XYZ file of C-alpha atoms in Angstrom:
160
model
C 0.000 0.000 0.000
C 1.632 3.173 -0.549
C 1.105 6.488 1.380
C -0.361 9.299 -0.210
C 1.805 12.687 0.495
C -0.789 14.918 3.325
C 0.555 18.014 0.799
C -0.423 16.403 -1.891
C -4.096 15.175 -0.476
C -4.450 19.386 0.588
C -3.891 20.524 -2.655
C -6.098 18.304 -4.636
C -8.892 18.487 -2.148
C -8.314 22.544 -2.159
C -8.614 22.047 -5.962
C -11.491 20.475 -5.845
C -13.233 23.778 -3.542
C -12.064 25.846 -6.010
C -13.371 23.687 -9.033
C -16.957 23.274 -7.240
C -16.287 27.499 -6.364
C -15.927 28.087 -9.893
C -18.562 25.871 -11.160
C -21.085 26.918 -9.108
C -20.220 30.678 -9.598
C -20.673 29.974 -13.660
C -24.217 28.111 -13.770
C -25.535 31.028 -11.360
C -24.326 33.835 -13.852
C -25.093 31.608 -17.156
C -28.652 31.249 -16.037
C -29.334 34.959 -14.804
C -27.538 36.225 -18.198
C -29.025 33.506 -20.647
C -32.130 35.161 -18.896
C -31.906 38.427 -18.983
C -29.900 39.210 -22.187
C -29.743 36.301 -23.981
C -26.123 35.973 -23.403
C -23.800 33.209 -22.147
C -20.953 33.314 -19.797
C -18.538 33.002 -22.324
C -20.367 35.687 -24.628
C -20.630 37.554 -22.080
C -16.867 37.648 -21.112
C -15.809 37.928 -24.925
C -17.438 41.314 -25.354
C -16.068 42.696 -21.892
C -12.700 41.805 -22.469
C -13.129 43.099 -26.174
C -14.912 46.702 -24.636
C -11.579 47.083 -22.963
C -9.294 47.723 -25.631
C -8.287 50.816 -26.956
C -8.261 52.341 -30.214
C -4.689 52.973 -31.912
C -1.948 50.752 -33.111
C -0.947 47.799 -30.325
C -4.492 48.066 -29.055
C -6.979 45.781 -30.402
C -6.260 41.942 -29.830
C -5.852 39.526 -32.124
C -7.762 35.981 -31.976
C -5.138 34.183 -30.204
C -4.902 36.947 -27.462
C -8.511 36.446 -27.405
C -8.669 33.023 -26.995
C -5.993 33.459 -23.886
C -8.225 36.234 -22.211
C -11.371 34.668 -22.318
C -9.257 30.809 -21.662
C -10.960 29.080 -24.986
C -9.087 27.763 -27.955
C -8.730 29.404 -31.131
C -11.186 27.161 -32.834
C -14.023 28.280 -29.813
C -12.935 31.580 -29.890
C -13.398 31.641 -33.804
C -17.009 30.118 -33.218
C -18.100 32.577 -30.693
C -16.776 35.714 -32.475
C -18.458 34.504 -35.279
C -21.689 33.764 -33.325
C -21.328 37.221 -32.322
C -20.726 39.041 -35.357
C -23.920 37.368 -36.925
C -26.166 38.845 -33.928
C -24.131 42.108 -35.196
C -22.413 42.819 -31.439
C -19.000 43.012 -33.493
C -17.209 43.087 -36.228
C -13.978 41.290 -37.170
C -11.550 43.293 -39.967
C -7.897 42.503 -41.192
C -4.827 44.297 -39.259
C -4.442 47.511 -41.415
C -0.420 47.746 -40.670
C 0.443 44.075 -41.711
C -2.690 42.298 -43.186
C -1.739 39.097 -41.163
C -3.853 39.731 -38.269
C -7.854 38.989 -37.782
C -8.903 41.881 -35.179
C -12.478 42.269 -33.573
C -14.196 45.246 -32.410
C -17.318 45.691 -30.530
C -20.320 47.423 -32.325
C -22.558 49.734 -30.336
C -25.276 47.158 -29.976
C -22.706 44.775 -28.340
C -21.903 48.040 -25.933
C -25.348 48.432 -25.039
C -25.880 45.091 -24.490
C -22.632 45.122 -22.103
C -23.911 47.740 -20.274
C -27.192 46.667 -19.488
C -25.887 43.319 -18.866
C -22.900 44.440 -16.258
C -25.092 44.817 -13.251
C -26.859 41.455 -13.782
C -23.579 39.278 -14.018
C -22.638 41.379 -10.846
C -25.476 40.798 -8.698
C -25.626 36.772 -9.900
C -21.981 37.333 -8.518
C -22.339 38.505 -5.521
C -25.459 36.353 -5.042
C -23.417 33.115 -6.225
C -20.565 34.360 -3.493
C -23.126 34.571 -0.899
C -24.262 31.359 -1.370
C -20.923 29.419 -1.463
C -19.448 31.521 1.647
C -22.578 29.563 3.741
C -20.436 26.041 2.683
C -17.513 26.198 5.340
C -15.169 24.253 2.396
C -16.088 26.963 0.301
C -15.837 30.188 2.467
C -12.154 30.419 2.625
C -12.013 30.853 -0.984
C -15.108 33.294 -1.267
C -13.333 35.758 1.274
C -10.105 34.980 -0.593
C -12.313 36.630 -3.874
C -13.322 39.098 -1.912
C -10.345 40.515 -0.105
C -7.829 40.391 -3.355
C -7.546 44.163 -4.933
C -6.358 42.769 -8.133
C -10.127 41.176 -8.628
C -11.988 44.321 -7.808
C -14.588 45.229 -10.547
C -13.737 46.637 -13.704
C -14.531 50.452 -14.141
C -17.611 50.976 -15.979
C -17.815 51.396 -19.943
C -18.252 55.540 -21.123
C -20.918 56.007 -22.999
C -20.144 56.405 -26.660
């Protein structure tokens, strides 16, 4: 019989917290979104980490850097943006310094539809935290969330 490491048994079981954190977290948001807006998680993250860039050269992403922000592959990434672009929320164009590079740019209805779809996914948040931070395996992580500066909440689009 061999012994399992006590390190190693922490760190998969704290895994596991974090995996059931995260889960749980997602299907609350996908169903209040899907809901209200019509919009997945994954949608939903796509256009907000699009809304952030800026215009001028270095500042739109291309689809790899995409497909790293929102954690999809290229191929899903490709999918989505194209799902996307055929509900006309954004718009995909060539780099116009090199040519090699596929960009994508949000369209003011995918704006509008960010905006009025911010305070939903933050309320499902919070209400998703407050539900998990009532499971004692759960509430170390939830204040862990909470207390960390570096995931504070965005600053709000401008209007355009």
């Amino acid at each position: 019989m061999t012994t399992t490491d006590p390190a190693l048994t922490a760190l998969a079981n704290g895994w596991a917290a974090l995996y059931l954190l995260y889960g749980r977290i997602e299907t609350h948001i996908e169903r209040a979104l899907q809901a209200g807006h019509g919009l997945s998680v994954r949608e939903y993250s796509l256009l907000d980490v699009l809304s952030r860039q800026h215009d001028g050269e270095g500042g739109h992403l291309q689809m790899k850097q995409l497909a790293d922000a929102v954690v999809l592959s290229q191929s899903a990434t490709t999918r989505l943006v194209a799902r996307l672009e055929d509900r006309g929320l954004l718009s995909r164009y060539l780099c116009p310094t090199g040519r090699r590079g596929i960009y994508t740019d949000v369209g003011e209805t995918g704006l509008n539809l960010l905006r009025e779809a911010r305070p939903t996914n933050a309320t499902a948040l919070r209400e998703a935290l407050d539900e998990a931070a009532r499971t004692p395996e759960l509430a170390p992580l939830v204040t862990a969330v909470e207390v960390n500066p570096a995931l504070r909440p965005p600053t709000p689009l401008p209007a355009r």
